[in-house]
Amino acid sequence: QVQLVESGGGLVQAGGSLRLSCAAKGSIFSISSMGWYRQAPGQQRELVAALSKSGTTNYADSVEGRFTISRDNAKNTVYLQMNSLIHEDTAVYYCNTIPGFYAYWGQGTQVTVSS
């Protein structure tokens, strides 16, 4: 059974950086595209970064040039490097397959950017 566990969130000042990690119990990276999603208070969950099985990446316009998604297959881990953070990046961040599979949603990790 696959389980995804996010970590690495925290409180950071605007302009700072964080790196999020998503550790998978069970091998899914080789069979599925992976993505980082976020949900801010009162807003719908949105996909911000995507990584295909072949390694192609795509980003939401709001994070393009600031966020980088990557993976380490040996560690069964997907990362999200977030630079030049702004207040609008404040949200709970989740990883999941693309499209998101209901059974894989975890607790997420909170990112708070102080302005």
CSV table of C-alpha atoms in Angstrom, one decimal:
chain,number,residue,atom,x,y,z
A,1,GLN,CA,0.0,0.0,0.0
A,2,VAL,CA,1.4,3.4,-1.0
A,3,GLN,CA,1.8,6.1,1.6
A,4,LEU,CA,3.1,9.6,0.9
A,5,VAL,CA,4.6,11.6,3.7
A,6,GLU,CA,5.4,15.3,3.3
A,7,SER,CA,7.9,17.3,5.4
A,8,GLY,CA,10.1,20.3,5.3
A,9,GLY,CA,7.6,23.1,5.8
A,10,GLY,CA,7.9,25.9,8.2
A,11,LEU,CA,7.9,29.6,8.8
A,12,VAL,CA,10.1,31.7,6.5
A,13,GLN,CA,10.5,35.4,5.7
A,14,ALA,CA,9.6,36.7,2.3
A,15,GLY,CA,12.5,36.1,-0.1
A,16,GLY,CA,13.7,33.0,1.7
A,17,SER,CA,13.8,29.4,0.6
A,18,LEU,CA,12.5,26.0,1.8
A,19,ARG,CA,12.9,22.5,0.4
A,20,LEU,CA,10.0,20.2,0.8
A,21,SER,CA,10.3,16.4,0.7
A,22,CYS,CA,7.8,13.7,-0.1
A,23,ALA,CA,8.8,10.2,0.9
A,24,ALA,CA,6.9,7.4,-0.6
A,25,LYS,CA,6.4,4.0,1.0
A,26,GLY,CA,5.9,1.8,-2.0
A,27,SER,CA,7.3,2.4,-5.5
A,28,ILE,CA,5.1,4.7,-7.5
A,29,PHE,CA,7.5,7.1,-9.1
A,30,SER,CA,8.3,4.7,-11.9
A,31,ILE,CA,4.7,4.2,-12.8
A,32,SER,CA,3.2,7.6,-12.3
A,33,SER,CA,3.8,11.3,-12.8
A,34,MET,CA,4.1,13.1,-9.5
A,35,GLY,CA,3.1,16.6,-8.4
A,36,TRP,CA,3.2,19.1,-5.6
A,37,TYR,CA,-0.1,20.7,-4.8
A,38,ARG,CA,-1.0,23.4,-2.3
A,39,GLN,CA,-4.1,24.7,-0.6
A,40,ALA,CA,-4.4,28.1,0.9
A,41,PRO,CA,-7.1,28.9,3.5
A,42,GLY,CA,-10.4,29.4,1.8
A,43,GLN,CA,-9.1,28.3,-1.6
A,44,GLN,CA,-9.2,25.2,-3.7
A,45,ARG,CA,-6.2,22.8,-3.9
A,46,GLU,CA,-4.1,23.6,-6.9
A,47,LEU,CA,-1.3,21.8,-8.7
A,48,VAL,CA,1.9,23.9,-8.7
A,49,ALA,CA,4.6,21.6,-9.9
A,50,ALA,CA,4.6,18.4,-12.0
A,51,LEU,CA,7.2,15.8,-12.8
A,52,SER,CA,6.5,13.2,-15.5
A,53,LYS,CA,7.9,9.7,-15.5
A,54,SER,CA,10.3,10.7,-18.2
A,55,GLY,CA,11.5,13.7,-16.2
A,56,THR,CA,9.6,16.5,-17.9
A,57,THR,CA,8.6,19.3,-15.5
A,58,ASN,CA,5.8,21.8,-15.6
A,59,TYR,CA,4.9,24.6,-13.2
A,60,ALA,CA,2.0,26.9,-12.5
A,61,ASP,CA,2.6,30.4,-13.7
A,62,SER,CA,2.6,31.7,-10.1
A,63,VAL,CA,5.7,29.7,-9.2
A,64,GLU,CA,7.6,29.4,-12.6
A,65,GLY,CA,11.2,30.3,-12.1
A,66,ARG,CA,11.1,30.1,-8.3
A,67,PHE,CA,10.1,26.5,-7.6
A,68,THR,CA,11.9,23.3,-8.8
A,69,ILE,CA,10.5,19.8,-8.6
A,70,SER,CA,12.9,16.8,-8.6
A,71,ARG,CA,13.0,13.2,-7.5
A,72,ASP,CA,15.5,10.7,-6.1
A,73,ASN,CA,14.3,7.2,-7.2
A,74,ALA,CA,16.8,5.5,-5.0
A,75,LYS,CA,15.3,7.2,-2.0
A,76,ASN,CA,11.7,7.1,-3.3
A,77,THR,CA,11.5,10.8,-2.6
A,78,VAL,CA,10.2,13.8,-4.5
A,79,TYR,CA,11.4,17.3,-3.6
A,80,LEU,CA,10.2,20.8,-4.1
A,81,GLN,CA,12.8,23.5,-3.9
A,82,MET,CA,11.1,26.8,-3.2
A,83,ASN,CA,13.1,30.0,-3.6
A,84,SER,CA,12.2,33.7,-3.5
A,85,LEU,CA,9.1,32.9,-1.4
A,86,ILE,CA,6.3,35.4,-1.2
A,87,HIS,CA,3.4,35.8,1.2
A,88,GLU,CA,1.0,34.3,-1.5
A,89,ASP,CA,3.0,31.0,-1.3
A,90,THR,CA,1.5,30.4,2.2
A,91,ALA,CA,-0.4,27.2,2.1
A,92,VAL,CA,-0.4,23.5,3.1
A,93,TYR,CA,1.6,21.6,0.5
A,94,TYR,CA,0.9,18.1,-0.6
A,95,CYS,CA,2.4,15.6,-3.0
A,96,ASN,CA,0.4,13.1,-4.9
A,97,THR,CA,0.2,11.4,-8.3
A,98,ILE,CA,-1.2,13.3,-11.3
A,99,PRO,CA,-4.1,13.3,-11.3
A,100,GLY,CA,-4.3,13.1,-7.5
A,101,PHE,CA,-5.5,9.8,-6.1
A,102,TYR,CA,-7.8,10.2,-3.2
A,103,ALA,CA,-6.1,7.4,-1.1
A,104,TYR,CA,-2.7,9.1,-1.4
A,105,TRP,CA,-3.5,12.5,0.1
A,106,GLY,CA,-1.5,12.9,3.3
A,107,GLN,CA,-1.4,15.5,6.0
A,108,GLY,CA,0.7,17.9,4.0
A,109,THR,CA,3.2,20.3,5.3
A,110,GLN,CA,2.5,23.9,6.3
A,111,VAL,CA,4.5,26.7,4.6
A,112,THR,CA,4.0,30.1,6.1
A,113,VAL,CA,5.8,33.1,4.5
A,114,SER,CA,5.9,36.3,6.6
A,115,SER,CA,5.9,39.5,4.6
